[in-house]
XYZ file of C-alpha atoms in Angstrom:
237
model
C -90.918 94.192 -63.429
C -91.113 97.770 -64.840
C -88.700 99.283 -67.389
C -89.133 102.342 -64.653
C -88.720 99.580 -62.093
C -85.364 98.213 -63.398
C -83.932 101.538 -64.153
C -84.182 102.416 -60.333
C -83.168 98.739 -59.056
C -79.796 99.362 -61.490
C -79.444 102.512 -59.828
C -79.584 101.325 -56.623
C -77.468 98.441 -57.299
C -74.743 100.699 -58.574
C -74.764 102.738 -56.012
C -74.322 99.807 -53.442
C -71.202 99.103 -55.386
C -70.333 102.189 -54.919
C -70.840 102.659 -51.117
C -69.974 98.978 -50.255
C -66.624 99.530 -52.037
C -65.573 102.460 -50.229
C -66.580 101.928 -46.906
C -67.430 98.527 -46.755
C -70.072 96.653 -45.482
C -70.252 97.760 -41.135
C -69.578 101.477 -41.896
C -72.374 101.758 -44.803
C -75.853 102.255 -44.139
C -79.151 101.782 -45.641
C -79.254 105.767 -45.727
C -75.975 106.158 -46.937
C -77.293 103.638 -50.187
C -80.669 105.255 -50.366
C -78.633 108.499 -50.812
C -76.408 107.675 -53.335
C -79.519 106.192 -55.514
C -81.193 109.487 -55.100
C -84.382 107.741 -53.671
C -85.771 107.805 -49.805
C -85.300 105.164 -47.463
C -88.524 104.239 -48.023
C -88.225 103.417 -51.429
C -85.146 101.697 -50.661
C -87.109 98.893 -48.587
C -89.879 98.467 -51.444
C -86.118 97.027 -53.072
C -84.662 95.105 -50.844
C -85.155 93.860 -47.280
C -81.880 94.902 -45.605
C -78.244 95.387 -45.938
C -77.108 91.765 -46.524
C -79.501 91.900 -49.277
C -78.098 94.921 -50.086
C -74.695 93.766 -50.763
C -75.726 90.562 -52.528
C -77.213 93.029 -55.347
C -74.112 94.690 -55.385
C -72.442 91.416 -55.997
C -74.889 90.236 -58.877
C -74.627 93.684 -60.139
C -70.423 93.297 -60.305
C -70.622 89.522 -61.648
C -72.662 90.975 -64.473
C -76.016 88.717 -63.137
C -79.490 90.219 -64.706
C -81.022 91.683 -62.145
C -84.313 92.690 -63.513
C -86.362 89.704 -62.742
C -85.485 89.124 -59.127
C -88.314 89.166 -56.929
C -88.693 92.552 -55.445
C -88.089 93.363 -52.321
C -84.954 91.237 -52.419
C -84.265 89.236 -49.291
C -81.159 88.382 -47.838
C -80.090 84.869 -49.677
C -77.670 83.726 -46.983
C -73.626 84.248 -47.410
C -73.675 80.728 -48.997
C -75.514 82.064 -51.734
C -73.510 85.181 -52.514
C -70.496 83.213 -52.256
C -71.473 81.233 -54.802
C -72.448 83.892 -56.823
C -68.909 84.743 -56.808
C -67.302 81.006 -57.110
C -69.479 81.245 -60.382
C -68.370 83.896 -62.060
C -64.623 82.937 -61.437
C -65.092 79.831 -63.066
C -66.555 81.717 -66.036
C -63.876 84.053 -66.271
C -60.610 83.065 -65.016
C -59.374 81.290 -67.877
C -56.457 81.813 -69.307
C -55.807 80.018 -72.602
C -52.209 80.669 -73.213
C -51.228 79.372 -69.290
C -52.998 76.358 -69.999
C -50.902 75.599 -73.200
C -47.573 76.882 -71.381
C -48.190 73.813 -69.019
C -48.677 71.094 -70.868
C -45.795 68.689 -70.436
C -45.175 68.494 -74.043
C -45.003 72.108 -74.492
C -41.214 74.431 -74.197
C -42.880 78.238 -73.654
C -40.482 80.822 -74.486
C -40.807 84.674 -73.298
C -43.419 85.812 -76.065
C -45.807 83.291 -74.676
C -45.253 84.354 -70.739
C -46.025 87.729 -72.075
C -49.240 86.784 -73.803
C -50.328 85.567 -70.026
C -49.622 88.534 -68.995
C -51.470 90.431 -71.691
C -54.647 87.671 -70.998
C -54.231 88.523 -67.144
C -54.247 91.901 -67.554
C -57.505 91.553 -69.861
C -59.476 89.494 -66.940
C -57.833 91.851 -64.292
C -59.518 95.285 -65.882
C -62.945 93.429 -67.037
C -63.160 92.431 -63.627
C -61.925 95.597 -61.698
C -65.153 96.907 -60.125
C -65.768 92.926 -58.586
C -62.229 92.581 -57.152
C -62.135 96.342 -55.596
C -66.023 95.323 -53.629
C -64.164 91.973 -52.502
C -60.861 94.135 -51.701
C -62.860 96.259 -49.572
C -65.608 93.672 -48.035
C -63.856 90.585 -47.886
C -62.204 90.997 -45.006
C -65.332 91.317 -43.405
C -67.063 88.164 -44.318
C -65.078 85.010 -43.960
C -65.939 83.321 -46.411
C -65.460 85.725 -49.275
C -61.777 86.469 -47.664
C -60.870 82.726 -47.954
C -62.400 82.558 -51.528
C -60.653 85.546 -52.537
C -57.083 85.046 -51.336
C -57.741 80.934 -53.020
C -59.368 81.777 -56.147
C -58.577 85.288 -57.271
C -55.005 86.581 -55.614
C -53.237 82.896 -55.516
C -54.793 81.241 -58.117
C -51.996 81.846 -60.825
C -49.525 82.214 -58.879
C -47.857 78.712 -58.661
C -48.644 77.929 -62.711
C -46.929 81.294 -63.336
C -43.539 80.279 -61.275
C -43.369 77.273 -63.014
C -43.915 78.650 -66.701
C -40.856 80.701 -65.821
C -39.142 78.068 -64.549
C -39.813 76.256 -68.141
C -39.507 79.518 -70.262
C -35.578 79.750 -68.253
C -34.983 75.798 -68.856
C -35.631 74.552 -66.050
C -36.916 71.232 -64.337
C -38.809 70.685 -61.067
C -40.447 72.613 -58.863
C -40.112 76.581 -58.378
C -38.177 77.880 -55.493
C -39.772 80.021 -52.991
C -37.777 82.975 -54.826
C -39.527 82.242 -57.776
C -43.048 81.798 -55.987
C -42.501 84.882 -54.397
C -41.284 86.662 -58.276
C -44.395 85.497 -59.820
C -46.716 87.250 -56.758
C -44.750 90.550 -57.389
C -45.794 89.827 -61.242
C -49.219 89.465 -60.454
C -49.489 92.490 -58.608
C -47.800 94.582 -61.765
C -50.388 93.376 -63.769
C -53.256 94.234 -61.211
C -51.608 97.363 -60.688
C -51.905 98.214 -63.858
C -54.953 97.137 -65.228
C -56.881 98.361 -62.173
C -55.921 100.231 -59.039
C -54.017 102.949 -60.888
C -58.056 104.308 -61.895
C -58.688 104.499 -57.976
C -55.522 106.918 -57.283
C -56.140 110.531 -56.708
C -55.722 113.303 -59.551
C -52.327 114.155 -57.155
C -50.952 110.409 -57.798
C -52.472 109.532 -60.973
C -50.507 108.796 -63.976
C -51.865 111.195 -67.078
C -51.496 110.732 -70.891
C -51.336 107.293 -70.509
C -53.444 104.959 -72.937
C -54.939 101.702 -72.344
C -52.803 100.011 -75.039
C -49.566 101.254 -73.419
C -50.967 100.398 -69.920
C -50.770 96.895 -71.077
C -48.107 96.813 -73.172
C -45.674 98.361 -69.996
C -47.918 96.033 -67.471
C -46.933 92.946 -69.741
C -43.238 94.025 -70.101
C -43.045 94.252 -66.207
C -44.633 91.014 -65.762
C -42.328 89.042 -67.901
C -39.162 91.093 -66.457
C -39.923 90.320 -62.715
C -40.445 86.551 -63.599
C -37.771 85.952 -65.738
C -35.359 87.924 -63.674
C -35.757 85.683 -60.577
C -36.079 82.264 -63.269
C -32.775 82.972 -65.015
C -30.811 83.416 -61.830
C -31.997 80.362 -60.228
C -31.206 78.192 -63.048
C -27.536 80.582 -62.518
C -27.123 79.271 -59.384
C -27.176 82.155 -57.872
Protein backbone atom coordinates (compact mmCIF):
# COMPACT_ATOMS: atom_id res chain seq x y z
CA UNK A 1 0.00 0.00 0.00
CA UNK A 2 0.90 3.65 -0.83
CA UNK A 3 2.16 6.25 1.67
CA UNK A 4 -0.60 8.39 -0.53
CA UNK A 5 -2.75 5.30 -0.11
CA UNK A 6 -2.60 5.13 3.73
CA UNK A 7 -2.87 8.78 4.23
CA UNK A 8 -6.41 8.66 2.53
CA UNK A 9 -7.48 5.15 4.17
CA UNK A 10 -6.56 7.12 7.77
CA UNK A 11 -8.64 9.79 6.60
CA UNK A 12 -11.38 7.89 5.83
CA UNK A 13 -11.16 5.84 8.83
CA UNK A 14 -11.28 8.93 10.98
CA UNK A 15 -13.90 10.25 9.52
CA UNK A 16 -16.04 7.00 10.01
CA UNK A 17 -15.31 7.54 13.64
CA UNK A 18 -16.47 10.55 13.32
CA UNK A 19 -19.84 9.99 11.53
CA UNK A 20 -20.47 6.54 13.17
CA UNK A 21 -20.14 8.28 16.56
CA UNK A 22 -22.57 10.88 16.03
CA UNK A 23 -25.19 9.36 14.25
CA UNK A 24 -24.57 5.92 14.48
CA UNK A 25 -24.52 3.21 12.29
CA UNK A 26 -28.60 3.21 10.42
CA UNK A 27 -28.64 7.05 10.12
CA UNK A 28 -24.97 7.31 8.44
CA UNK A 29 -24.36 6.78 4.95
CA UNK A 30 -21.70 5.88 2.61
CA UNK A 31 -22.11 9.63 1.32
CA UNK A 32 -22.26 11.08 4.52
CA UNK A 33 -18.45 9.14 5.14
CA UNK A 34 -17.25 9.88 1.67
CA UNK A 35 -18.02 13.53 2.63
CA UNK A 36 -16.41 13.88 5.68
CA UNK A 37 -13.06 12.24 4.03
CA UNK A 38 -13.26 14.84 1.38
CA UNK A 39 -13.17 12.09 -1.39
CA UNK A 40 -16.22 10.92 -3.88
CA UNK A 41 -18.21 8.00 -3.38
CA UNK A 42 -16.38 6.48 -5.81
CA UNK A 43 -13.25 6.56 -4.21
CA UNK A 44 -14.86 5.51 -1.16
CA UNK A 45 -15.68 1.91 -2.71
CA UNK A 46 -11.97 1.50 -4.16
CA UNK A 47 -11.67 1.44 0.17
CA UNK A 48 -14.01 -0.54 1.37
CA UNK A 49 -16.94 -2.66 0.18
CA UNK A 50 -19.83 -1.27 2.27
CA UNK A 51 -20.92 0.15 5.49
CA UNK A 52 -20.33 -2.85 7.81
CA UNK A 53 -16.93 -2.67 6.49
CA UNK A 54 -17.10 0.70 7.07
CA UNK A 55 -17.58 0.60 10.70
CA UNK A 56 -15.15 -2.26 11.32
CA UNK A 57 -12.33 0.35 10.11
CA UNK A 58 -13.66 2.68 12.39
CA UNK A 59 -13.28 0.14 15.10
CA UNK A 60 -9.58 -0.89 14.17
CA UNK A 61 -8.96 2.71 13.74
CA UNK A 62 -10.31 3.40 17.68
CA UNK A 63 -8.50 0.11 19.09
CA UNK A 64 -5.34 1.64 17.71
CA UNK A 65 -5.04 -1.61 14.97
CA UNK A 66 -2.51 -0.68 11.88
CA UNK A 67 -4.50 -0.26 9.25
CA UNK A 68 -2.16 0.21 6.42
CA UNK A 69 -1.72 -3.28 5.26
CA UNK A 70 -5.29 -4.45 5.08
CA UNK A 71 -6.28 -5.61 1.84
CA UNK A 72 -7.95 -2.86 -0.01
CA UNK A 73 -11.16 -2.67 -0.71
CA UNK A 74 -11.94 -3.89 2.79
CA UNK A 75 -14.81 -6.33 3.04
CA UNK A 76 -17.18 -6.72 5.63
CA UNK A 77 -15.42 -9.34 8.26
CA UNK A 78 -18.64 -10.46 9.93
CA UNK A 79 -19.81 -8.89 13.54
CA UNK A 80 -17.86 -11.85 15.08
CA UNK A 81 -14.84 -10.40 13.88
CA UNK A 82 -15.27 -6.80 14.96
CA UNK A 83 -16.36 -7.98 18.19
CA UNK A 84 -13.40 -9.49 18.73
CA UNK A 85 -11.53 -6.76 17.67
CA UNK A 86 -12.96 -5.10 20.58
CA UNK A 87 -12.78 -8.16 23.27
CA UNK A 88 -9.00 -7.71 22.27
CA UNK A 89 -8.21 -4.55 22.98
CA UNK A 90 -10.04 -4.69 26.44
CA UNK A 91 -7.96 -7.35 27.49
CA UNK A 92 -4.94 -5.24 26.54
CA UNK A 93 -6.02 -2.34 28.29
CA UNK A 94 -8.24 -2.77 31.13
CA UNK A 95 -5.83 -3.48 33.69
CA UNK A 96 -5.66 -1.95 36.60
CA UNK A 97 -2.63 -2.72 38.78
CA UNK A 98 -3.48 -1.09 42.00
CA UNK A 99 -7.28 -2.98 42.04
CA UNK A 100 -5.58 -6.09 41.60
CA UNK A 101 -3.31 -5.55 44.73
CA UNK A 102 -6.38 -3.96 46.75
CA UNK A 103 -7.92 -7.54 46.40
CA UNK A 104 -5.68 -9.80 47.38
CA UNK A 105 -6.83 -11.46 50.57
CA UNK A 106 -3.71 -10.66 52.33
CA UNK A 107 -3.83 -7.11 51.51
CA UNK A 108 -5.81 -4.07 54.10
CA UNK A 109 -6.19 -1.01 51.26
CA UNK A 110 -6.65 2.19 52.87
CA UNK A 111 -8.13 5.47 51.02
CA UNK A 112 -4.77 6.55 49.20
CA UNK A 113 -4.84 3.27 47.39
CA UNK A 114 -8.81 3.50 46.32
CA UNK A 115 -7.74 6.80 45.01
CA UNK A 116 -4.84 5.53 42.96
CA UNK A 117 -7.75 3.24 41.17
CA UNK A 118 -9.35 5.97 40.56
CA UNK A 119 -6.44 7.94 39.17
CA UNK A 120 -5.54 4.40 36.95
CA UNK A 121 -9.35 4.41 35.85
CA UNK A 122 -9.42 7.69 34.92
CA UNK A 123 -6.05 7.10 32.83
CA UNK A 124 -7.74 4.01 30.77
CA UNK A 125 -11.09 6.02 30.69
CA UNK A 126 -9.46 9.21 28.62
CA UNK A 127 -6.89 6.90 26.48
CA UNK A 128 -9.81 5.12 25.52
CA UNK A 129 -12.46 7.95 25.04
CA UNK A 130 -12.89 8.04 21.24
CA UNK A 131 -13.56 3.78 21.44
CA UNK A 132 -16.14 3.98 24.27
CA UNK A 133 -18.10 7.19 22.70
CA UNK A 134 -18.34 4.83 18.90
CA UNK A 135 -19.62 1.87 21.25
CA UNK A 136 -21.86 4.52 23.30
CA UNK A 137 -23.36 5.54 20.17
CA UNK A 138 -23.42 2.08 18.02
CA UNK A 139 -23.80 -0.44 20.50
CA UNK A 140 -27.12 -0.32 20.95
CA UNK A 141 -27.48 -1.14 17.54
CA UNK A 142 -25.59 -4.32 17.24
CA UNK A 143 -26.23 -6.90 19.88
CA UNK A 144 -23.44 -8.13 20.41
CA UNK A 145 -21.29 -5.08 21.00
CA UNK A 146 -24.23 -3.86 23.56
CA UNK A 147 -23.81 -7.10 25.63
CA UNK A 148 -19.93 -6.80 25.43
CA UNK A 149 -20.04 -3.33 26.39
CA UNK A 150 -22.39 -3.21 29.37
CA UNK A 151 -20.06 -6.86 30.58
CA UNK A 152 -16.69 -5.73 29.85
CA UNK A 153 -16.41 -1.97 29.83
CA UNK A 154 -19.42 -0.27 32.11
CA UNK A 155 -19.68 -3.34 34.81
CA UNK A 156 -16.50 -4.67 34.74
CA UNK A 157 -15.12 -2.80 37.92
CA UNK A 158 -17.87 -2.30 39.41
CA UNK A 159 -18.22 -5.25 41.92
CA UNK A 160 -14.10 -5.24 42.73
CA UNK A 161 -14.60 -1.51 43.43
CA UNK A 162 -17.61 -2.12 46.13
CA UNK A 163 -15.68 -4.51 47.76
CA UNK A 164 -12.27 -2.49 48.01
CA UNK A 165 -14.47 -0.02 49.85
CA UNK A 166 -15.93 -2.38 51.79
CA UNK A 167 -12.14 -3.41 52.88
CA UNK A 168 -10.73 0.22 52.82
CA UNK A 169 -14.05 0.93 55.64
CA UNK A 170 -13.20 -2.51 57.59
CA UNK A 171 -15.38 -4.49 56.50
CA UNK A 172 -16.04 -8.33 55.83
CA UNK A 173 -18.29 -10.06 53.27
CA UNK A 174 -19.96 -9.15 50.51
CA UNK A 175 -21.05 -5.44 49.44
CA UNK A 176 -24.59 -4.42 49.86
CA UNK A 177 -26.59 -3.37 46.98
CA UNK A 178 -26.02 0.32 48.44
CA UNK A 179 -22.57 -0.11 48.03
CA UNK A 180 -22.86 -1.79 44.44
CA UNK A 181 -24.93 0.88 43.48
CA UNK A 182 -22.04 3.75 45.24
CA UNK A 183 -19.32 2.25 43.30
CA UNK A 184 -21.51 2.63 39.71
CA UNK A 185 -22.09 6.36 40.65
CA UNK A 186 -18.07 6.32 41.15
CA UNK A 187 -17.48 4.97 37.94
CA UNK A 188 -19.48 7.32 36.19
CA UNK A 189 -17.47 10.44 38.05
CA UNK A 190 -14.51 9.14 36.73
CA UNK A 191 -15.92 8.66 33.09
CA UNK A 192 -17.42 11.88 33.44
CA UNK A 193 -14.51 13.35 33.91
CA UNK A 194 -11.98 11.91 31.94
CA UNK A 195 -14.25 11.89 28.86
CA UNK A 196 -17.73 13.16 28.16
CA UNK A 197 -17.09 16.61 29.61
CA UNK A 198 -14.85 17.14 25.89
CA UNK A 199 -18.25 16.26 24.03
CA UNK A 200 -20.37 19.15 25.90
CA UNK A 201 -21.15 22.27 24.05
CA UNK A 202 -19.05 25.64 24.47
CA UNK A 203 -22.62 26.71 26.50
CA UNK A 204 -22.04 23.66 29.09
CA UNK A 205 -18.44 23.20 29.00
CA UNK A 206 -16.31 23.68 31.93
CA UNK A 207 -13.27 26.33 30.95
CA UNK A 208 -9.83 26.87 32.63
CA UNK A 209 -9.79 23.58 33.71
CA UNK A 210 -6.47 21.43 33.31
CA UNK A 211 -6.04 17.86 32.78
CA UNK A 212 -4.13 17.41 36.07
CA UNK A 213 -6.97 18.99 38.08
CA UNK A 214 -9.56 17.04 35.99
CA UNK A 215 -8.11 14.05 37.61
CA UNK A 216 -7.15 15.11 40.68
CA UNK A 217 -11.18 16.42 41.39
CA UNK A 218 -12.37 13.10 39.30
CA UNK A 219 -10.24 10.95 41.85
CA UNK A 220 -11.41 12.95 44.95
CA UNK A 221 -15.09 12.31 43.82
CA UNK A 222 -14.49 8.77 43.25
CA UNK A 223 -13.11 7.97 46.61
CA UNK A 224 -15.88 10.33 48.36
CA UNK A 225 -18.94 8.55 46.73
CA UNK A 226 -17.44 5.08 47.71
CA UNK A 227 -16.38 5.66 50.97
CA UNK A 228 -19.42 7.62 51.87
CA UNK A 229 -21.83 4.70 51.23
CA UNK A 230 -18.79 2.02 52.85
CA UNK A 231 -18.49 3.89 56.14
CA UNK A 232 -22.20 4.05 56.76
CA UNK A 233 -22.84 0.52 56.14
CA UNK A 234 -20.25 -0.68 58.40
CA UNK A 235 -22.40 2.33 60.79
CA UNK A 236 -25.27 0.47 60.58
CA UNK A 237 -27.02 2.83 59.17
Amino acid sequence: MSRKTENRLEDIADAAVACFTGMGIKRTQMVDIARAAHVSAGTLYLYVTSKEALFHLAILRVCDRPIGKLTLPLANPGVAKTAAVVTARIDEVAILPSLRNALKPDTQPDVTRLAAIGGELYDILHDARRAIWLLDRCGPEIPELDRLHAEAIRGRYRDDLAAVALKVAGGTGEPSPDLRLAARLANESIAFASMHRFRESPAHAIGGLSETQARAVATQSFTAILMATANRDQAGL
